[in-house]
XYZ file of C-alpha atoms in Angstrom:
782
model
C 34.285 -89.847 245.187
C 35.964 -87.348 247.508
C 37.431 -89.038 250.528
C 37.210 -86.982 253.713
C 38.142 -87.499 257.347
C 34.926 -87.407 259.354
C 36.570 -87.372 262.767
C 37.886 -83.817 262.487
C 35.688 -80.722 262.339
C 36.219 -78.052 259.688
C 38.199 -75.747 261.950
C 40.697 -78.455 262.895
C 41.062 -79.654 259.317
C 41.885 -76.155 258.127
C 44.276 -75.429 260.992
C 46.144 -78.670 260.337
C 46.118 -77.956 256.596
C 47.651 -74.528 257.133
C 50.036 -75.975 259.701
C 51.391 -78.538 257.243
C 51.851 -75.820 254.635
C 53.909 -73.794 257.105
C 56.218 -76.654 258.123
C 56.514 -78.192 254.670
C 59.961 -76.770 254.059
C 61.399 -77.810 257.439
C 60.207 -81.415 257.426
C 59.821 -82.224 253.752
C 56.236 -83.367 254.335
C 53.922 -84.356 251.526
C 51.407 -81.514 251.653
C 50.308 -81.909 248.071
C 47.230 -83.664 249.498
C 46.909 -83.748 253.302
C 45.474 -86.900 254.792
C 42.038 -85.467 255.353
C 41.523 -83.987 251.850
C 41.592 -84.899 248.200
C 42.059 -82.704 245.125
C 40.094 -82.591 241.890
C 42.803 -84.808 240.348
C 41.203 -87.707 242.281
C 44.592 -89.146 243.246
C 43.911 -91.715 245.982
C 45.567 -91.239 249.394
C 45.645 -93.509 252.394
C 43.785 -92.081 255.350
C 46.538 -92.773 257.862
C 48.543 -90.465 260.068
C 51.629 -92.535 259.407
C 51.560 -91.300 255.782
C 52.775 -87.870 256.856
C 56.216 -89.308 257.161
C 56.861 -88.522 260.826
C 58.138 -91.601 262.676
C 59.479 -90.345 265.960
C 57.365 -89.428 268.946
C 59.651 -86.473 269.691
C 58.960 -85.046 266.279
C 55.236 -85.291 266.983
C 55.708 -83.406 270.273
C 57.725 -80.737 268.469
C 55.095 -80.501 265.762
C 52.379 -80.110 268.400
C 54.226 -77.140 269.904
C 54.526 -75.538 266.483
C 50.835 -76.242 265.857
C 49.838 -74.503 269.106
C 51.893 -71.454 268.146
C 50.347 -71.523 264.683
C 46.794 -71.615 266.038
C 47.495 -68.382 267.932
C 49.002 -66.696 264.895
C 46.754 -68.301 262.266
C 46.582 -66.306 259.021
C 47.899 -63.138 260.639
C 50.299 -62.648 257.722
C 47.647 -62.645 254.961
C 47.467 -59.441 252.921
C 44.574 -60.532 250.713
C 41.968 -63.258 250.753
C 40.261 -63.744 247.398
C 36.818 -65.336 247.829
C 35.197 -66.627 244.620
C 31.528 -67.477 245.003
C 30.951 -69.740 242.013
C 27.403 -70.850 241.201
C 27.726 -73.350 238.358
C 24.428 -75.102 239.015
C 23.186 -73.986 235.598
C 24.405 -73.644 232.012
C 27.792 -72.431 233.287
C 28.554 -75.865 234.790
C 31.506 -76.828 232.594
C 32.940 -73.320 232.463
C 33.514 -73.535 236.221
C 36.174 -76.205 235.692
C 37.996 -74.052 233.134
C 38.124 -71.126 235.581
C 39.161 -73.347 238.485
C 42.012 -74.655 236.346
C 43.023 -71.060 235.562
C 43.118 -70.340 239.303
C 45.281 -73.315 240.169
C 47.822 -72.426 237.463
C 48.982 -69.839 239.993
C 47.324 -70.761 243.283
C 47.692 -69.217 246.711
C 50.802 -67.855 248.374
C 51.786 -67.237 251.963
C 50.355 -63.723 251.767
C 47.429 -64.242 249.369
C 44.870 -67.023 249.723
C 42.393 -68.041 247.037
C 39.275 -69.780 248.346
C 36.241 -70.887 246.364
C 32.707 -72.030 247.110
C 31.435 -73.863 244.034
C 28.210 -75.705 243.291
C 27.633 -77.695 240.102
C 24.652 -79.187 238.318
C 22.821 -82.148 239.824
C 24.067 -84.363 236.977
C 27.708 -83.352 237.374
C 30.399 -85.705 238.729
C 30.523 -83.424 241.788
C 26.810 -82.562 242.293
C 27.143 -80.690 245.541
C 28.408 -77.506 247.063
C 31.963 -77.479 248.349
C 34.545 -75.090 249.729
C 38.088 -75.267 248.473
C 41.410 -73.546 248.768
C 43.351 -73.088 245.541
C 47.036 -73.961 245.564
C 49.388 -74.094 242.621
C 48.384 -77.106 240.516
C 45.990 -78.179 243.246
C 42.399 -77.659 244.354
C 41.981 -78.766 247.952
C 38.469 -79.430 249.178
C 37.981 -78.175 252.717
C 34.287 -78.829 253.179
C 31.440 -80.715 251.493
C 28.249 -78.656 251.820
C 25.873 -81.109 250.183
C 23.057 -79.741 248.041
C 22.948 -75.987 248.582
C 20.955 -73.065 247.161
C 23.696 -70.688 246.039
C 21.067 -68.023 245.214
C 20.135 -67.803 248.884
C 21.876 -64.687 250.291
C 22.536 -66.613 253.489
C 24.720 -69.073 251.572
C 26.921 -66.194 250.391
C 27.024 -64.724 253.887
C 28.135 -68.048 255.386
C 30.873 -68.420 252.772
C 32.300 -65.041 253.717
C 31.997 -65.931 257.402
C 34.008 -69.088 256.636
C 36.669 -67.076 254.791
C 36.927 -64.514 257.581
C 37.208 -67.185 260.255
C 39.887 -69.332 258.633
C 41.612 -66.998 256.160
C 41.518 -63.659 257.927
C 43.282 -60.961 255.918
C 43.862 -57.250 255.813
C 41.825 -56.921 252.599
C 39.175 -58.995 250.846
C 38.374 -59.400 247.172
C 34.966 -61.053 246.759
C 33.960 -62.242 243.282
C 30.400 -63.302 242.387
C 30.665 -65.766 239.486
C 27.621 -66.731 237.403
C 24.951 -65.422 235.062
C 23.957 -61.809 235.563
C 21.247 -59.539 234.262
C 21.800 -56.228 236.042
C 19.089 -55.113 238.445
C 15.691 -56.435 237.188
C 13.327 -58.805 238.891
C 11.839 -59.740 235.509
C 9.013 -58.489 233.283
C 6.615 -61.294 234.125
C 6.329 -63.873 236.916
C 7.717 -66.611 234.652
C 10.827 -64.619 233.754
C 14.154 -66.079 234.882
C 16.124 -62.899 234.192
C 16.106 -61.700 237.771
C 19.580 -60.331 238.596
C 22.621 -62.456 239.521
C 23.509 -65.988 240.757
C 21.040 -68.498 239.276
C 20.745 -71.870 241.014
C 18.964 -74.210 238.615
C 18.398 -76.986 241.151
C 16.391 -74.562 243.278
C 15.082 -72.376 240.414
C 16.189 -69.350 242.375
C 18.010 -66.087 241.657
C 19.734 -63.717 244.047
C 17.779 -60.527 243.544
C 19.006 -56.958 243.327
C 15.798 -54.905 243.179
C 14.220 -57.049 245.888
C 17.030 -56.215 248.315
C 18.701 -59.634 248.567
C 22.131 -58.469 247.403
C 21.897 -55.380 249.604
C 21.057 -57.553 252.604
C 23.986 -59.886 251.925
C 26.470 -57.005 251.661
C 25.271 -55.437 254.911
C 25.630 -58.760 256.748
C 29.072 -59.356 255.228
C 30.219 -55.958 256.480
C 29.168 -56.961 259.995
C 31.209 -60.163 259.735
C 34.337 -58.484 258.367
C 33.868 -55.450 260.635
C 34.798 -53.350 257.643
C 33.940 -52.961 253.976
C 34.759 -55.524 251.331
C 37.749 -53.930 249.607
C 36.622 -54.956 246.110
C 33.422 -56.699 245.037
C 33.870 -58.069 241.535
C 31.192 -59.496 239.268
C 32.224 -62.269 236.899
C 28.718 -61.994 235.495
C 27.067 -60.121 232.638
C 25.679 -56.588 232.786
C 26.346 -55.891 236.464
C 28.276 -52.624 235.970
C 25.193 -50.535 236.682
C 24.367 -47.562 238.866
C 21.485 -49.620 240.256
C 23.838 -52.407 241.375
C 26.410 -49.952 242.740
C 23.710 -48.324 244.838
C 22.811 -51.656 246.443
C 26.372 -52.503 247.531
C 27.814 -49.035 248.262
C 27.123 -49.294 251.976
C 29.502 -52.229 252.459
C 32.011 -52.143 249.583
C 34.877 -49.782 248.699
C 35.275 -50.604 244.981
C 33.055 -52.369 242.465
C 34.575 -54.219 239.500
C 32.098 -55.224 236.782
C 31.122 -55.132 233.124
C 28.500 -52.885 231.571
C 28.193 -55.318 228.672
C 27.498 -59.028 228.306
C 30.705 -60.830 229.351
C 32.497 -63.225 227.015
C 31.853 -66.842 227.964
C 35.368 -67.316 229.354
C 34.761 -64.630 231.973
C 37.649 -63.200 233.974
C 41.280 -64.230 233.294
C 41.928 -65.723 236.741
C 45.498 -66.804 236.008
C 46.431 -63.249 234.984
C 44.604 -61.591 237.894
C 45.946 -63.944 240.559
C 49.494 -63.747 239.193
C 49.391 -59.977 239.462
C 48.063 -60.091 243.020
C 50.603 -62.720 244.128
C 53.394 -60.560 242.738
C 51.997 -57.440 244.444
C 50.570 -58.583 247.808
C 51.025 -55.131 249.391
C 48.839 -53.465 246.774
C 45.911 -51.379 248.015
C 42.337 -51.792 246.791
C 42.624 -48.329 245.256
C 45.460 -49.563 243.026
C 44.275 -53.136 242.493
C 40.831 -52.177 241.159
C 42.113 -50.227 238.103
C 44.751 -52.882 237.461
C 42.013 -55.526 237.379
C 40.342 -53.491 234.635
C 43.493 -53.277 232.501
C 44.365 -56.965 233.049
C 40.856 -58.151 232.131
C 40.580 -55.833 229.123
C 44.027 -56.755 227.778
C 43.270 -60.459 228.124
C 40.530 -60.068 225.477
C 42.571 -57.779 223.254
C 44.595 -60.607 221.682
C 45.758 -61.642 225.152
C 45.303 -64.808 227.176
C 41.570 -64.986 226.382
C 41.892 -64.252 222.656
C 39.949 -61.365 221.180
C 36.313 -60.616 221.992
C 34.219 -57.505 222.534
C 33.948 -56.610 226.203
C 33.870 -53.821 228.766
C 35.274 -53.607 232.283
C 35.282 -50.808 234.829
C 36.118 -50.114 238.446
C 34.034 -47.704 240.520
C 35.028 -45.972 243.735
C 31.766 -46.303 245.632
C 32.481 -43.421 248.020
C 32.918 -41.128 245.032
C 29.846 -42.697 243.465
C 27.814 -41.780 246.548
C 29.027 -38.195 246.301
C 28.125 -38.139 242.598
C 24.574 -39.374 242.911
C 23.884 -37.016 245.797
C 24.721 -34.135 243.439
C 22.928 -35.860 240.593
C 19.579 -35.686 242.376
C 19.394 -31.904 241.921
C 20.708 -32.167 238.354
C 17.906 -34.567 237.464
C 15.366 -31.966 238.515
C 16.962 -29.637 235.974
C 17.146 -32.278 233.226
C 13.493 -33.173 233.821
C 12.499 -29.685 232.664
C 14.134 -30.424 229.317
C 13.081 -34.075 229.150
C 10.608 -33.658 226.263
C 12.914 -31.669 223.981
C 14.126 -33.049 220.623
C 17.714 -32.701 221.892
C 16.968 -35.063 224.801
C 15.373 -37.587 222.465
C 18.433 -37.354 220.218
C 20.652 -37.981 223.229
C 18.731 -41.172 224.008
C 18.801 -42.344 220.383
C 22.559 -41.893 220.000
C 23.800 -42.943 223.445
C 26.057 -45.943 224.046
C 23.832 -48.962 224.735
C 24.546 -52.501 225.873
C 23.136 -55.794 224.636
C 20.771 -57.368 227.140
C 20.819 -60.747 225.399
C 23.894 -62.644 224.254
C 22.621 -62.932 220.659
C 21.803 -59.234 220.214
C 25.252 -57.910 219.238
C 25.835 -55.186 218.543
C 23.545 -53.347 220.914
C 21.108 -50.943 219.292
C 19.197 -47.818 220.359
C 16.287 -49.930 221.613
C 18.363 -51.765 224.245
C 17.322 -50.908 227.785
C 20.799 -50.396 229.289
C 22.733 -47.260 228.401
C 25.981 -45.673 229.542
C 25.047 -43.101 232.170
C 27.996 -40.754 231.703
C 27.717 -40.820 227.919
C 24.034 -39.944 228.171
C 24.637 -37.084 230.580
C 27.289 -35.609 228.303
C 24.856 -35.822 225.369
C 21.823 -34.598 227.311
C 23.524 -31.414 228.440
C 23.025 -30.181 224.858
C 19.318 -29.959 225.651
C 19.924 -27.568 228.554
C 19.673 -23.944 227.433
C 20.217 -22.078 230.708
C 23.898 -21.440 231.495
C 23.492 -21.935 235.248
C 21.618 -25.170 234.659
C 24.426 -26.400 232.408
C 26.968 -25.650 235.118
C 25.019 -27.615 237.730
C 24.607 -30.607 235.432
C 28.289 -30.544 234.504
C 29.199 -30.858 238.195
C 27.291 -34.132 238.426
C 28.934 -35.412 235.249
C 32.388 -34.594 236.582
C 31.663 -36.399 239.854
C 30.491 -39.525 238.064
C 33.624 -39.460 235.912
C 35.722 -39.159 239.046
C 34.032 -42.197 240.579
C 35.092 -44.370 237.619
C 38.717 -45.034 238.542
C 39.313 -47.164 235.427
C 37.473 -48.316 232.329
C 38.378 -50.467 229.373
C 36.744 -51.903 226.300
C 37.437 -54.096 223.285
C 35.319 -53.542 220.160
C 34.695 -50.326 218.260
C 30.963 -50.282 219.001
C 31.785 -50.042 222.727
C 34.098 -47.051 222.358
C 31.801 -44.740 224.362
C 31.449 -47.085 227.336
C 32.487 -44.873 230.237
C 32.086 -47.144 233.203
C 28.536 -46.952 234.612
C 25.396 -48.258 232.925
C 21.840 -47.329 233.873
C 18.372 -48.563 232.933
C 16.683 -46.388 230.296
C 14.075 -48.211 228.140
C 13.539 -46.557 224.800
C 9.749 -46.817 225.106
C 7.139 -46.151 227.744
C 5.648 -49.644 227.894
C 8.966 -51.299 228.750
C 9.404 -48.639 231.425
C 5.908 -49.213 232.780
C 6.421 -52.982 233.040
C 9.184 -52.600 235.604
C 8.909 -49.239 237.347
C 7.250 -50.733 240.452
C 10.229 -53.034 241.058
C 12.638 -50.178 240.354
C 11.186 -48.101 243.192
C 12.835 -50.420 245.730
C 16.405 -49.692 244.578
C 18.659 -47.507 246.709
C 19.747 -45.682 243.540
C 16.131 -44.705 242.825
C 15.533 -43.646 246.419
C 18.617 -41.415 246.278
C 18.210 -39.752 242.874
C 14.591 -40.398 241.722
C 15.613 -41.557 238.253
C 12.013 -42.643 237.590
C 10.836 -39.039 237.824
C 13.144 -38.044 234.993
C 12.178 -41.057 232.853
C 8.483 -40.387 233.369
C 8.941 -36.806 232.198
C 10.974 -38.033 229.227
C 8.128 -40.248 227.961
C 5.533 -37.609 228.864
C 2.559 -39.973 228.482
C 2.012 -40.991 232.096
C -1.191 -43.046 232.385
C -0.391 -44.607 235.751
C -2.862 -43.884 238.514
C -1.632 -42.683 241.881
C -1.800 -45.585 244.319
C -4.809 -45.869 246.603
C -4.581 -44.345 250.060
C -6.036 -45.315 253.421
C -7.836 -42.660 255.450
C -7.788 -42.670 259.248
C -8.777 -40.144 261.929
C -7.681 -39.115 265.380
C -9.947 -39.147 268.425
C -12.459 -36.314 268.741
C -11.404 -33.459 271.036
C -13.379 -31.248 273.383
C -13.800 -28.569 270.721
C -15.374 -31.047 268.303
C -11.969 -31.192 266.641
C -10.139 -34.087 265.009
C -7.446 -34.774 262.442
C -7.915 -36.720 259.194
C -4.753 -38.444 257.988
C -3.850 -40.556 254.975
C -0.713 -42.243 253.687
C 1.216 -40.692 250.835
C 0.152 -41.989 247.435
C 2.948 -43.567 245.386
C 3.244 -42.098 241.928
C 5.837 -41.049 239.370
C 4.474 -37.504 239.263
C 3.568 -35.035 242.025
C 0.272 -35.915 243.718
C -2.391 -33.753 245.364
C -5.531 -34.825 247.155
C -9.241 -33.998 247.152
C -11.057 -34.621 250.432
C -14.794 -35.359 250.279
C -17.298 -34.900 253.118
C -20.645 -36.730 252.952
C -23.427 -36.774 255.508
C -24.869 -40.093 254.403
C -23.972 -42.913 252.011
C -26.705 -45.235 250.769
C -26.215 -48.366 248.669
C -28.708 -48.358 245.784
C -27.420 -51.203 243.594
C -25.642 -54.518 244.154
C -24.870 -57.403 241.797
C -22.939 -60.529 242.781
C -22.386 -61.275 239.079
C -24.072 -64.671 239.038
C -26.461 -63.684 236.224
C -26.985 -60.929 233.637
C -30.524 -60.092 234.814
C -29.606 -56.451 235.566
C -27.578 -55.944 232.387
C -27.766 -55.662 228.644
C -25.029 -58.119 227.700
C -23.147 -58.048 224.411
C -20.342 -60.609 224.651
C -19.540 -61.098 228.349
C -19.793 -64.586 229.818
C -20.167 -66.076 233.299
C -17.057 -67.693 234.719
C -16.024 -69.510 237.890
C -12.302 -69.491 237.045
C -11.478 -66.681 239.458
C -14.787 -66.574 241.287
C -15.275 -64.094 244.112
C -16.873 -65.802 245.867
C -18.950 -67.747 243.300
C -19.254 -66.772 239.646
C -18.126 -63.546 237.990
C -18.426 -61.674 234.698
C -15.649 -62.436 232.215
C -14.747 -60.729 228.962
C -13.602 -63.980 227.336
C -10.890 -64.181 224.691
C -10.867 -64.184 220.920
C -9.731 -62.245 217.885
C -10.909 -58.662 217.402
C -13.176 -58.732 220.454
C -15.314 -55.656 221.115
C -17.950 -56.311 223.764
C -20.175 -54.303 226.131
C -22.062 -54.785 229.369
C -24.627 -52.032 230.098
C -26.806 -51.573 233.162
C -30.502 -51.938 232.251
C -31.957 -49.308 234.565
C -30.380 -45.920 235.192
C -29.609 -44.819 238.735
C -30.605 -41.558 240.389
C -27.738 -39.672 242.053
C -29.218 -36.419 243.313
C -25.861 -35.122 244.537
C -23.170 -37.632 243.588
C -22.129 -41.173 244.433
C -19.572 -43.828 243.730
C -19.201 -47.104 241.874
C -17.357 -50.063 243.380
C -16.378 -53.395 241.824
C -13.625 -56.014 241.967
C -11.294 -56.966 239.112
C -8.738 -59.608 238.242
C -7.153 -59.138 234.819
C -4.225 -59.912 232.555
C -4.293 -58.063 229.251
C -1.798 -57.193 226.580
C 0.189 -53.983 226.749
C 3.187 -53.991 224.439
C 5.255 -51.714 222.260
C 5.165 -53.041 218.699
C 6.205 -51.416 215.403
C 6.796 -48.059 217.072
C 3.294 -47.973 218.546
C 1.541 -49.048 221.712
C -0.534 -52.210 221.437
C -3.165 -52.704 224.141
C -6.229 -54.627 225.203
C -8.385 -52.017 226.972
C -11.167 -52.325 229.533
C -13.292 -49.171 229.806
C -15.596 -47.956 232.587
C -18.100 -45.523 231.082
C -21.119 -43.423 232.124
C -23.954 -41.760 230.219
C -26.789 -39.380 231.151
C -28.949 -40.240 228.139
C -28.182 -43.919 227.580
C -26.555 -43.223 224.209
C -23.503 -41.033 224.558
C -20.977 -42.607 226.900
C -17.921 -40.959 228.420
C -15.061 -42.993 229.946
C -14.322 -42.413 233.628
C -11.440 -44.904 233.493
C -9.635 -47.376 231.290
C -7.144 -49.994 232.370
C -4.852 -52.560 230.791
C -1.804 -54.602 231.666
C -2.142 -56.940 234.618
C -3.718 -57.019 238.044
C -3.280 -60.523 239.396
C -5.531 -61.048 242.393
C -8.890 -59.458 243.180
C -8.708 -55.719 243.813
C -11.489 -53.260 244.618
C -11.868 -50.114 242.499
C -13.938 -47.095 243.592
C -14.947 -44.308 241.190
C -16.630 -41.014 242.040
C -19.828 -40.715 239.989
C -21.295 -37.332 238.937
C -24.638 -35.915 240.039
C -27.357 -37.075 237.659
C -31.053 -37.896 237.812
C -30.491 -40.605 235.200
C -27.088 -42.245 235.008
C -26.220 -45.369 233.023
C -23.028 -47.359 233.598
C -21.289 -49.483 230.995
C -18.244 -51.785 230.873
C -16.557 -52.158 227.487
C -13.620 -54.330 226.370
C -11.631 -54.274 223.140
C -8.822 -56.671 222.157
C -7.288 -58.399 219.166
C -6.916 -61.564 221.243
C -3.156 -61.831 220.969
C -2.703 -63.108 224.518
C -4.139 -66.555 225.260
C -5.776 -66.897 228.674
C -6.079 -63.134 228.951
C -9.083 -61.003 229.718
C -10.858 -59.190 232.535
C -12.894 -60.701 235.385
C -15.253 -58.420 237.345
C -17.384 -59.125 240.391
C -19.308 -57.641 243.301
C -20.574 -54.496 241.547
C -22.111 -51.854 243.857
C -23.414 -48.306 243.444
C -23.842 -45.804 246.292
C -25.423 -42.356 246.419
C -24.396 -39.407 248.602
C -26.370 -36.759 250.453
C -24.961 -33.443 251.682
C -21.838 -34.001 249.614
C -19.096 -31.403 249.264
C -15.343 -31.139 248.748
C -13.841 -29.671 251.894
C -10.303 -29.755 250.518
C -9.036 -29.580 246.942
C -5.487 -29.929 245.627
C -4.180 -30.615 249.121
C -0.422 -31.128 249.219
C -0.256 -32.388 252.799
C -1.456 -35.805 253.924
C -3.590 -34.520 256.789
C -6.323 -31.975 257.483
C -7.352 -30.575 260.862
C -11.062 -29.942 261.409
C -12.480 -28.204 264.464
C -15.774 -26.924 265.888
C -17.708 -29.384 263.743
C -21.527 -29.332 264.174
C -23.173 -32.278 265.862
C -23.800 -34.921 263.155
C -22.486 -38.077 261.519
C -19.998 -37.550 258.677
C -18.213 -39.735 256.137
C -14.899 -38.771 254.577
C -13.208 -40.121 251.453
C -9.900 -39.102 249.862
C -8.974 -39.156 246.178
C -5.393 -38.691 244.846
C -4.781 -36.877 241.545
C -1.349 -36.527 239.918
C 0.041 -33.697 237.792
C -0.719 -35.651 234.591
C -4.413 -35.703 235.534
C -4.497 -39.396 236.485
C -7.157 -39.888 239.154
C -6.610 -42.549 241.758
C -9.335 -44.673 243.275
C -11.448 -43.305 246.107
C -10.460 -44.456 249.561
C -12.888 -46.358 251.729
C -15.188 -44.124 253.780
C -14.067 -43.038 257.251
C -17.006 -42.448 259.609
C -16.900 -39.644 262.192
C -19.691 -39.204 264.759
C -19.830 -35.799 266.506
C -22.096 -36.105 269.561
C -21.734 -32.621 271.089
C -23.061 -29.317 269.731
C -20.458 -26.915 268.423
C -19.957 -23.205 269.139
C -21.509 -20.607 266.786
C -19.141 -19.560 263.962
C -19.166 -17.339 260.895
C -18.456 -17.965 257.249
C -16.382 -16.399 255.952
C -14.088 -16.286 258.942
C -12.951 -13.642 259.468
C -15.612 -11.683 257.567
C -15.212 -8.298 255.872
C -18.661 -6.779 255.361
C -21.279 -9.459 256.025
C -21.445 -13.132 256.948
C -23.572 -16.152 257.759
C -23.482 -17.244 261.378
C -23.925 -20.992 261.759
C -25.596 -22.242 264.909
C -25.767 -25.802 266.221
C -28.633 -26.579 268.628
C -31.202 -29.258 269.492
C -34.352 -29.445 267.376
C -36.618 -28.713 270.331
C -34.968 -25.326 271.001
C -35.953 -21.943 269.547
C -32.863 -19.952 270.467
C -31.993 -16.294 270.123
C -28.596 -15.046 268.997
C -26.716 -12.172 270.731
C -23.536 -10.453 269.547
C -21.386 -8.622 272.134
C -18.124 -6.756 272.208
C -15.413 -8.335 274.331
C -16.264 -5.800 277.087
C -19.857 -7.118 277.181
C -21.704 -4.412 275.212
C -24.632 -5.823 273.194
C -24.448 -4.661 269.592
C -26.929 -6.974 267.822
C -29.743 -9.374 268.683
C -31.505 -11.934 266.452
C -34.664 -13.794 267.376
C -35.584 -17.295 266.247
C -37.618 -15.757 263.431
C -34.376 -14.489 261.903
C -33.059 -18.051 261.527
C -33.162 -19.862 258.197
C -32.617 -23.379 259.335
C -29.519 -23.173 261.487
C -28.147 -20.024 259.840
C -28.463 -16.324 260.644
C -27.434 -13.726 258.081
C -25.695 -10.614 259.506
C -24.832 -7.522 257.475
C -22.083 -6.515 259.936
C -24.038 -3.556 261.387
C -25.210 -2.804 264.941
C -28.731 -2.120 266.174
C -28.378 1.489 264.977
C -27.539 0.399 261.440
C -23.892 1.468 261.655
C -21.055 -0.747 260.431
C -19.145 -2.189 263.357
C -15.403 -1.736 263.810
C -12.804 -4.385 263.115
C -12.234 -6.699 266.051
C -13.211 -9.852 267.890
C -16.849 -10.352 269.007
C -18.622 -12.780 271.283
C -21.629 -14.719 269.963
C -24.157 -16.104 272.472
C -26.659 -18.727 271.318
C -29.323 -19.125 274.031
C -32.444 -21.271 274.182
C -34.770 -22.315 276.968
C -32.241 -24.698 278.497
C -29.386 -24.562 276.006
C -26.392 -22.201 275.714
C -23.374 -22.018 273.443
C -20.784 -19.207 273.188
C -18.473 -18.601 270.236
C -16.215 -15.937 268.764
C -16.198 -14.295 265.347
C -13.805 -11.758 263.814
C -14.461 -8.676 261.666
C -11.769 -7.038 259.521
C -11.816 -4.126 257.112
C-alpha cells in the first residue's frame, strides 16, 4: 500500500520534493524517499518531519529561505521534460513494469526530468492511475489518481497540464505508450481495434479518425503555449500519414513505427541515457537519434534481435508535402486503373496489421506511402505529369528525417505508412470513417482509391432541399446541401404541380402482396410489425405487389429499411447478400431500380423516382446464402405517389442552388436527386412546397427568341385578355385577341401586323383584360 501525506496538496508535495533534491548535496538529506512519498520498492518510511535529519531551528529557517527562492525559480533550468503516458490497463499490464524499470536505470537529471502517468489492470497490485517522477533506481509517486479512464483525451490533457505546471521545460517529449492500430475506428461496432490507448476497465479507446487525438493535441498546444517538440508512439502501427495529419497542428516531430512493434517496445534506458548526456540537443537532432537508438537496440542490441521499423517525421515538411500531393493525386487518379498501378499495389512494402501475420503480404491494408509513389510513377506516361508527381515524392522523402528497420522483408520501409486496402469491400467498410481525417480533407486520398478500384457502387448521400422567401417578381432560390460521395456529383431538379399518394401499407399483413418467403416481424417494428426477409441457407425470396399502379406522368416509391447483410471479399471475389427493388410494366419482366447490401442500422427512408406507366408492378427480392446469423432486411411503411405536371427543370447541375423568377401563379413541389459520375443515383429528397400567389409577367420561350416563340401569359380564369406587343418607344407592332390563345399560350412567328420580320431588340408585352393588366419584356435576336 502506498503511504502518502494527505495534509499537503500536490503542488506543495512536488515543490518540497524538488527542493530536497536541490539541497541534497549541501545537507546530506535522505531524499531517496521523501517523507510524503514511497517508491515502487515498497520500503517503509516513517511519516515524520524529524526523519529529514534537520535538528536545529536555525537550519529550518535557512531551509525555508532556500525553499522560497526555489519556488520562484522552480524548474527554470530544465531543458527537457519527458512525459510518458502509459496505459497498462490491458494486456500490456506486466510490460509496464519492465519499461518503468528501464527508465529508472537512468532516471532524471537536473536538466532532464522523466515523469510518467501509469494505470494498471484492476487486478494488479497497484490498480489505479498514478503520476510519478523517475529518478535513478527510484520511482517516486507524486499523485494517486484513483480509477481513471486513460483513453479519455481529457486524462492525457490533464497529465500534460500537470507536467507543464510542475516540470516546466524548454522542450517536451511526449510518449503515448500502449496498444496501437493506426487510424481506424473499426470495421464493425464490436471491433476493439480503434486506434491507440486502450483502457480495458472502461472498454474505451482514444480515437484517431473520430478526432479525439486531434482534440487532445490542440488542447496540449494551448497549455504549453507552443508545439510539443516530439510526440512519440510506443504503440504499434502509428507511423501513418493519417496519424501525422491529426497531430501536425500541435507537434514538431512525430516518432513512430510503421510496423507492429516488438513486445518490449522502446529501449527507455538507451533513449534516456542519450538525452541525459545531451540535454542541449534540439528536437531536430533528437528525433533522428531516437530512430537510430531504437533500431539499433533490436539489431542485436539491448533488446535482442527482432523485426521492426522506426521513423521520425518533420511535420512542417509533411504539411508542405501533402499540400503538393493533392495535385499529384489528381494526376495519379487518371492512371489508377492501369496494369502498372495494380502492379505497384501488389509489390509495395506492406505492414502486418495483426501480430501473428508476419511477414506482411500484399493483402495487408497498410502500405509504405513513399514506396508506393515511387512504384506508381511507372504508370504515368506523360512527362510533365511525372515531373509533378516526383515533386510530391521528393517532399515526402524530405519530411522523413530518419528511418530504420530490422528484418529483410522491411527493407523498403521508407518512413510513412498509409491505408490502402487491396480490395474494394475492405475499402468500402471504412471509407465513411476515413472522411473525417485531416489527411483525407487535405489530399482526398479516397478519390484516388475509388478510381483505383473502379467499381464504385456507393450512392451519393441524400440531400435536403430548402427555399428562400418569394420576392416581388415571383422569384425565389432553391438550395440544397452538397451530397457526400467519392466521385463527382451532379443534380437533377424536379418540378411537380401536384403529388398524390395512391398506395400505403403499414406492413402488418401481406394482403396487398404476393408473398414468396417474407415473414412478419416485430423485432425492429416501425411502429408495429414489419416485413422481414428472414435468414437461412441459399435464400431467394420475393414480395410482389398484387395490383399494378397507374402513373400517368411519373411518381415515386418510399419505404423504410433496417438491414445488416453480408458483404465480404472472399477467394478473390465479392460475396454479398443482396436486396433488390424492381419494377415491371407487364408483371413478368422486372428491372432493378436499386440494390443494396452491407448494413444500415436504424430505420432510414428511401425514395425512388418511378417511371411513367399505365401499369407498373413493384417487387422486392432478396438473395443470400445465409452466412451471417441474425442478418436480413426489415422493411416498413411502404408508400407510392403519383405526379402531375412533372418535368425536370435542371439536369446535371453542378451548383447546389437554382434561381427561379417570374414564376406563374400556382403551387409547385420540388425534389432533388444526386447522381455521381459512376452512375449511382441517390435517393430523392423530400418535396419542398412553393406557393406563388401573384400572377407573373408575360414571357417568351425561348428567351431570347430567334425566329418565333411561345408567349406565356398568367391571368385569372375569369379574364379574356388581349395581348399587345410594342417597341420600347410605344409603337404597336402586333396584337392578339383572346381567340389566339391556346390555354395560356400565344404563338408568335416574330412578324409585325404587315407580315414583316421584326428587327432584333427588346419589346414590351402588354397583357390586358377587363380589370387585369400585366406588362413584361421579351427579346428578339438574329
